[in-house]
mmCIF file of C-alpha atoms in Angstrom:
data_model
loop_
_atom_site.group_PDB
_atom_site.id
_atom_site.type_symbol
_atom_site.label_atom_id
_atom_site.label_comp_id
_atom_site.label_asym_id
_atom_site.label_seq_id
_atom_site.Cartn_x
_atom_site.Cartn_y
_atom_site.Cartn_z
ATOM 1 C CA MET A 1 93.378 -73.326 163.577
ATOM 2 C CA LYS A 2 95.523 -70.179 163.708
ATOM 3 C CA LYS A 3 98.564 -71.950 165.166
ATOM 4 C CA LYS A 4 98.348 -74.709 162.572
ATOM 5 C CA ALA A 5 98.121 -72.172 159.753
ATOM 6 C CA PHE A 6 101.052 -70.212 161.193
ATOM 7 C CA ARG A 7 103.209 -73.338 161.418
ATOM 8 C CA ALA A 8 102.328 -74.187 157.818
ATOM 9 C CA ALA A 9 103.057 -70.663 156.543
ATOM 10 C CA LEU A 10 106.343 -70.106 158.379
ATOM 11 C CA PRO A 11 108.523 -72.512 156.317
ATOM 12 C CA TYR A 12 107.274 -70.931 153.091
ATOM 13 C CA SER A 13 108.167 -67.444 154.303
ATOM 14 C CA LEU A 14 111.630 -68.162 155.731
ATOM 15 C CA PRO A 15 113.440 -68.013 152.336
ATOM 16 C CA ILE A 16 111.724 -64.647 151.782
ATOM 17 C CA CYS A 17 113.002 -63.510 155.176
ATOM 18 C CA ILE A 18 116.628 -63.859 154.106
ATOM 19 C CA GLY A 19 116.154 -61.858 150.929
ATOM 20 C CA PHE A 20 113.897 -59.235 152.476
ATOM 21 C CA LEU A 21 116.215 -58.521 155.384
ATOM 22 C CA PHE A 22 119.187 -57.804 153.123
ATOM 23 C CA ILE A 23 117.280 -55.727 150.575
ATOM 24 C CA ALA A 24 115.255 -53.824 153.181
ATOM 25 C CA MET A 25 118.420 -53.093 155.139
ATOM 26 C CA SER A 26 119.962 -51.602 151.995
ATOM 27 C CA TYR A 27 116.843 -49.426 151.692
ATOM 28 C CA GLY A 28 117.283 -48.315 155.310
ATOM 29 C CA PHE A 29 120.943 -47.506 154.616
ATOM 30 C CA LEU A 30 119.931 -45.506 151.547
ATOM 31 C CA MET A 31 117.354 -43.454 153.448
ATOM 32 C CA ARG A 32 119.848 -42.632 156.175
ATOM 33 C CA SER A 33 122.511 -41.678 153.627
ATOM 34 C CA ARG A 34 120.052 -39.174 152.126
ATOM 35 C CA GLY A 35 119.475 -37.534 155.487
ATOM 36 C CA PHE A 36 116.148 -39.068 156.544
ATOM 37 C CA SER A 37 115.523 -40.095 160.126
ATOM 38 C CA VAL A 38 114.945 -43.705 161.121
ATOM 39 C CA PHE A 39 111.187 -43.117 161.287
ATOM 40 C CA TYR A 40 110.911 -42.518 157.536
ATOM 41 C CA PRO A 41 112.020 -45.975 156.325
ATOM 42 C CA MET A 42 110.175 -47.613 159.213
ATOM 43 C CA ALA A 43 106.881 -45.857 158.384
ATOM 44 C CA MET A 44 107.259 -46.100 154.607
ATOM 45 C CA SER A 45 108.001 -49.817 154.702
ATOM 46 C CA ALA A 46 104.942 -50.358 156.911
ATOM 47 C CA PHE A 47 102.416 -48.194 155.050
ATOM 48 C CA ILE A 48 103.677 -48.276 151.449
ATOM 49 C CA PHE A 49 105.060 -51.821 151.495
ATOM 50 C CA ALA A 50 106.124 -51.793 147.855
ATOM 51 C CA GLY A 51 109.846 -52.425 147.761
ATOM 52 C CA SER A 52 110.692 -51.022 144.335
ATOM 53 C CA MET A 53 108.468 -47.973 144.841
ATOM 54 C CA GLU A 54 110.006 -47.281 148.233
ATOM 55 C CA PHE A 55 113.423 -46.950 146.596
ATOM 56 C CA VAL A 56 111.927 -44.644 143.943
ATOM 57 C CA ALA A 57 110.168 -42.621 146.652
ATOM 58 C CA VAL A 58 113.547 -41.575 148.052
ATOM 59 C CA GLU A 59 114.159 -39.392 145.002
ATOM 60 C CA LEU A 60 110.537 -38.235 144.901
ATOM 61 C CA LEU A 61 110.814 -36.921 148.466
ATOM 62 C CA LEU A 62 113.977 -35.022 147.569
ATOM 63 C CA SER A 63 112.638 -33.534 144.327
ATOM 64 C CA ALA A 64 110.097 -30.793 143.621
ATOM 65 C CA TYR A 65 106.462 -31.378 144.605
ATOM 66 C CA ALA A 66 104.753 -33.054 141.629
ATOM 67 C CA PRO A 67 101.803 -35.227 142.712
ATOM 68 C CA LEU A 68 100.702 -36.175 139.177
ATOM 69 C CA HIS A 69 104.214 -37.275 138.273
ATOM 70 C CA ALA A 70 104.419 -39.299 141.483
ATOM 71 C CA PHE A 71 101.042 -40.937 140.775
ATOM 72 C CA LEU A 72 101.919 -41.928 137.197
ATOM 73 C CA LEU A 73 105.355 -43.170 138.225
ATOM 74 C CA THR A 74 103.839 -45.275 141.006
ATOM 75 C CA LEU A 75 101.265 -46.705 138.591
ATOM 76 C CA MET A 76 103.965 -47.717 136.112
ATOM 77 C CA VAL A 77 106.290 -49.193 138.708
ATOM 78 C CA ASN A 78 103.573 -51.266 140.396
ATOM 79 C CA ALA A 79 101.245 -51.950 137.461
ATOM 80 C CA ARG A 80 102.106 -55.653 137.633
ATOM 81 C CA HIS A 81 99.980 -55.863 140.793
ATOM 82 C CA LEU A 82 96.899 -55.381 138.618
ATOM 83 C CA PHE A 83 97.615 -58.786 137.109
ATOM 84 C CA TYR A 84 98.309 -60.264 140.532
ATOM 85 C CA GLY A 85 94.939 -59.009 141.741
ATOM 86 C CA ILE A 86 93.081 -60.563 138.816
ATOM 87 C CA SER A 87 94.800 -63.889 139.477
ATOM 88 C CA MET A 88 93.775 -63.856 143.143
ATOM 89 C CA LEU A 89 90.089 -62.975 142.700
ATOM 90 C CA GLU A 90 88.935 -66.544 143.267
ATOM 91 C CA LYS A 91 91.388 -67.301 146.064
ATOM 92 C CA TYR A 92 90.362 -64.225 148.077
ATOM 93 C CA LYS A 93 86.630 -64.993 147.974
ATOM 94 C CA GLY A 94 85.064 -65.458 151.384
ATOM 95 C CA MET A 95 88.082 -64.170 153.332
ATOM 96 C CA GLY A 96 86.014 -61.699 155.355
ATOM 97 C CA TRP A 97 88.002 -59.105 157.305
ATOM 98 C CA LYS A 98 91.296 -60.638 156.138
ATOM 99 C CA LYS A 99 90.659 -59.649 152.528
ATOM 100 C CA PRO A 100 91.551 -55.908 152.804
ATOM 101 C CA TYR A 101 94.876 -56.728 154.427
ATOM 102 C CA LEU A 102 95.620 -59.512 151.924
ATOM 103 C CA ILE A 103 95.044 -57.003 149.122
ATOM 104 C CA PHE A 104 97.199 -54.347 150.771
ATOM 105 C CA GLY A 105 100.056 -56.730 151.608
ATOM 106 C CA MET A 106 100.181 -58.616 148.300
ATOM 107 C CA CYS A 107 103.787 -58.113 147.262
ATOM 108 C CA ASP A 108 105.522 -60.224 144.593
ATOM 109 C CA GLU A 109 106.733 -62.793 147.087
ATOM 110 C CA SER A 110 103.450 -63.159 148.973
ATOM 111 C CA PHE A 111 101.599 -63.538 145.682
ATOM 112 C CA SER A 112 104.001 -66.259 144.537
ATOM 113 C CA ILE A 113 103.570 -68.261 147.733
ATOM 114 C CA ASN A 114 99.817 -67.807 148.153
ATOM 115 C CA TYR A 115 99.110 -68.605 144.519
ATOM 116 C CA THR A 116 101.340 -71.648 144.148
ATOM 117 C CA ALA A 117 101.617 -73.154 147.647
ATOM 118 C CA ASP A 118 100.241 -76.632 148.154
ATOM 119 C CA ILE A 119 98.206 -75.902 151.298
ATOM 120 C CA PRO A 120 97.210 -79.023 153.283
ATOM 121 C CA GLU A 121 93.474 -79.656 153.480
ATOM 122 C CA SER A 122 93.625 -79.528 157.278
ATOM 123 C CA VAL A 123 94.968 -75.954 157.203
ATOM 124 C CA ASP A 124 92.641 -72.972 156.823
ATOM 125 C CA LYS A 125 93.611 -71.271 153.547
ATOM 126 C CA GLY A 126 92.562 -67.824 154.725
ATOM 127 C CA TRP A 127 94.743 -67.896 157.811
ATOM 128 C CA PHE A 128 97.610 -69.460 155.814
ATOM 129 C CA MET A 129 97.603 -66.611 153.293
ATOM 130 C CA PHE A 130 97.167 -64.064 156.074
ATOM 131 C CA PHE A 131 100.232 -65.304 157.958
ATOM 132 C CA VAL A 132 102.328 -65.519 154.778
ATOM 133 C CA THR A 133 101.466 -61.899 154.018
ATOM 134 C CA LEU A 134 101.974 -60.725 157.602
ATOM 135 C CA LEU A 135 105.310 -62.510 158.065
ATOM 136 C CA ASN A 136 106.673 -61.129 154.799
ATOM 137 C CA GLN A 137 105.727 -57.599 155.803
ATOM 138 C CA ILE A 138 107.294 -58.063 159.243
ATOM 139 C CA TYR A 139 110.533 -59.176 157.585
ATOM 140 C CA TRP A 140 110.541 -56.125 155.326
ATOM 141 C CA VAL A 141 109.723 -53.588 158.036
ATOM 142 C CA SER A 142 112.270 -55.143 160.396
ATOM 143 C CA GLY A 143 114.998 -55.049 157.761
ATOM 144 C CA ALA A 144 114.293 -51.439 156.799
ATOM 145 C CA THR A 145 114.247 -50.343 160.425
ATOM 146 C CA LEU A 146 117.443 -52.226 161.232
ATOM 147 C CA GLY A 147 119.170 -50.781 158.179
ATOM 148 C CA ALA A 148 118.146 -47.268 159.191
ATOM 149 C CA LEU A 149 119.396 -47.784 162.747
ATOM 150 C CA LEU A 150 122.754 -49.066 161.510
ATOM 151 C CA GLY A 151 122.965 -46.655 158.584
ATOM 152 C CA SER A 152 124.855 -44.004 160.490
ATOM 153 C CA VAL A 153 127.378 -46.543 161.780
ATOM 154 C CA LEU A 154 128.038 -49.068 158.988
ATOM 155 C CA HIS A 155 129.035 -48.170 155.435
ATOM 156 C CA PHE A 156 129.467 -50.765 152.681
ATOM 157 C CA ASN A 157 128.672 -51.263 149.005
ATOM 158 C CA THR A 158 125.334 -53.070 148.547
ATOM 159 C CA GLU A 159 125.447 -53.142 144.739
ATOM 160 C CA GLY A 160 124.086 -56.420 143.352
ATOM 161 C CA ILE A 161 122.429 -57.570 146.568
ATOM 162 C CA GLU A 162 118.989 -57.355 144.899
ATOM 163 C CA PHE A 163 119.876 -60.498 142.907
ATOM 164 C CA ILE A 164 118.902 -62.503 145.999
ATOM 165 C CA MET A 165 115.228 -62.139 145.115
ATOM 166 C CA THR A 166 115.844 -63.051 141.476
ATOM 167 C CA ALA A 167 117.538 -66.251 142.577
ATOM 168 C CA LEU A 168 114.630 -66.980 144.899
ATOM 169 C CA PHE A 169 112.108 -66.742 142.068
ATOM 170 C CA VAL A 170 114.244 -69.024 139.909
ATOM 171 C CA VAL A 171 114.164 -71.635 142.667
ATOM 172 C CA MET A 172 110.370 -71.279 142.973
ATOM 173 C CA PHE A 173 109.984 -71.677 139.213
ATOM 174 C CA LEU A 174 112.089 -74.844 139.201
ATOM 175 C CA ASP A 175 110.118 -76.241 142.122
ATOM 176 C CA GLN A 176 106.819 -75.659 140.311
ATOM 177 C CA TRP A 177 108.295 -77.156 137.129
ATOM 178 C CA GLU A 178 109.095 -80.370 138.966
ATOM 179 C CA LYS A 179 105.620 -80.594 140.530
ATOM 180 C CA ALA A 180 103.606 -79.820 137.382
ATOM 181 C CA LYS A 181 102.873 -82.467 134.778
ATOM 182 C CA ASP A 182 101.883 -79.945 132.115
ATOM 183 C CA HIS A 183 104.758 -77.540 131.414
ATOM 184 C CA ARG A 184 102.986 -75.524 128.729
ATOM 185 C CA PRO A 185 101.942 -72.652 131.069
ATOM 186 C CA ALA A 186 105.535 -72.274 132.263
ATOM 187 C CA LEU A 187 106.869 -72.352 128.704
ATOM 188 C CA ILE A 188 104.284 -69.758 127.630
ATOM 189 C CA GLY A 189 105.385 -67.496 130.467
ATOM 190 C CA VAL A 190 109.067 -67.868 129.636
ATOM 191 C CA GLY A 191 108.450 -67.401 125.914
ATOM 192 C CA CYS A 192 106.329 -64.273 126.351
ATOM 193 C CA SER A 193 108.827 -62.768 128.791
ATOM 194 C CA ALA A 194 111.774 -63.475 126.485
ATOM 195 C CA ALA A 195 109.973 -61.983 123.473
ATOM 196 C CA CYS A 196 109.059 -58.811 125.363
ATOM 197 C CA LEU A 197 112.569 -58.534 126.792
ATOM 198 C CA LEU A 198 113.987 -58.527 123.262
ATOM 199 C CA ALA A 199 111.313 -56.121 122.014
ATOM 200 C CA PHE A 200 111.137 -53.604 124.856
ATOM 201 C CA GLY A 201 114.417 -53.964 126.750
ATOM 202 C CA GLY A 202 115.165 -54.809 130.357
ATOM 203 C CA GLN A 203 113.625 -51.642 131.821
ATOM 204 C CA SER A 204 110.202 -51.822 130.160
ATOM 205 C CA PHE A 205 109.368 -55.442 129.382
ATOM 206 C CA ILE A 206 107.479 -56.487 132.552
ATOM 207 C CA ILE A 207 104.072 -54.920 131.830
ATOM 208 C CA PRO A 208 103.976 -55.955 128.123
ATOM 209 C CA ALA A 209 105.101 -59.449 129.119
ATOM 210 C CA MET A 210 102.337 -59.791 131.706
ATOM 211 C CA ALA A 211 99.741 -58.507 129.229
ATOM 212 C CA LEU A 212 100.941 -60.984 126.607
ATOM 213 C CA ILE A 213 100.895 -63.854 129.116
ATOM 214 C CA VAL A 214 97.331 -63.021 130.183
ATOM 215 C CA LEU A 215 96.244 -62.781 126.540
ATOM 216 C CA SER A 216 97.908 -66.092 125.696
ATOM 217 C CA PHE A 217 96.289 -67.870 128.638
ATOM 218 C CA THR A 218 92.896 -66.343 127.814
ATOM 219 C CA LEU A 219 93.009 -67.417 124.173
ATOM 220 C CA GLY A 220 94.412 -70.862 124.967
ATOM 221 C CA ARG A 221 92.404 -71.508 128.117
ATOM 222 C CA SER A 222 90.298 -74.319 126.663
ATOM 223 C CA ARG A 223 93.335 -76.190 125.357
ATOM 224 C CA LEU A 224 95.184 -75.840 128.649
ATOM 225 C CA GLU A 225 92.167 -77.069 130.609
ATOM 226 C CA ARG A 226 91.809 -80.086 128.296
ATOM 227 C CA GLY A 227 95.493 -80.840 128.816
ATOM 228 C CA GLU A 228 95.092 -80.729 132.604
ATOM 229 C CA GLN A 229 92.080 -83.048 132.483
ATOM 230 C CA ALA A 230 93.934 -85.495 130.237
#
């Protein structure tokens, strides 16, 4: 059961591996350039495991002690995970001891795979999601550690490398578009995101966009369900 789930999860996680290794290595380089030892990025990537917040935490560690500011900043940066959690309530039911780790390790990429993957009926869904989450964290921790180890030796400009993950999500979106017969949910998501991007700007549109998407799906749930049944 475990081996079958691992073999099913591995191909889904390999594209994430490529992106995570490059981005996590840049995080390791950044930590070393700011004077932190290799153990800091290794431990932070393992116990925080929130890529964007880990980059922000570099400046928090170097600034004055302000726990309330750090808490509010963390809440704003990672507030999108509240919506991820709501979406996964049904999928995480009955997961037993795996559930706490699945909640802890639910990054953007793991959420995208576990929520949208077409898991074969012969594969245990709990173990599949567990291995997707575990593999993605291993990729991130490995990249951050490797970047920290090489940080004192290699020096290069990593500007723009974060676009790898954006491209990955575009590919996932196109793949789901081809598989789905009803494109209204995708169009609602794109429309809400575009409207909030114009209204709030590129730095602040994610949370309003997610709230608007959830509201739109809630209000139009009956119509969407009728469309799926038809």
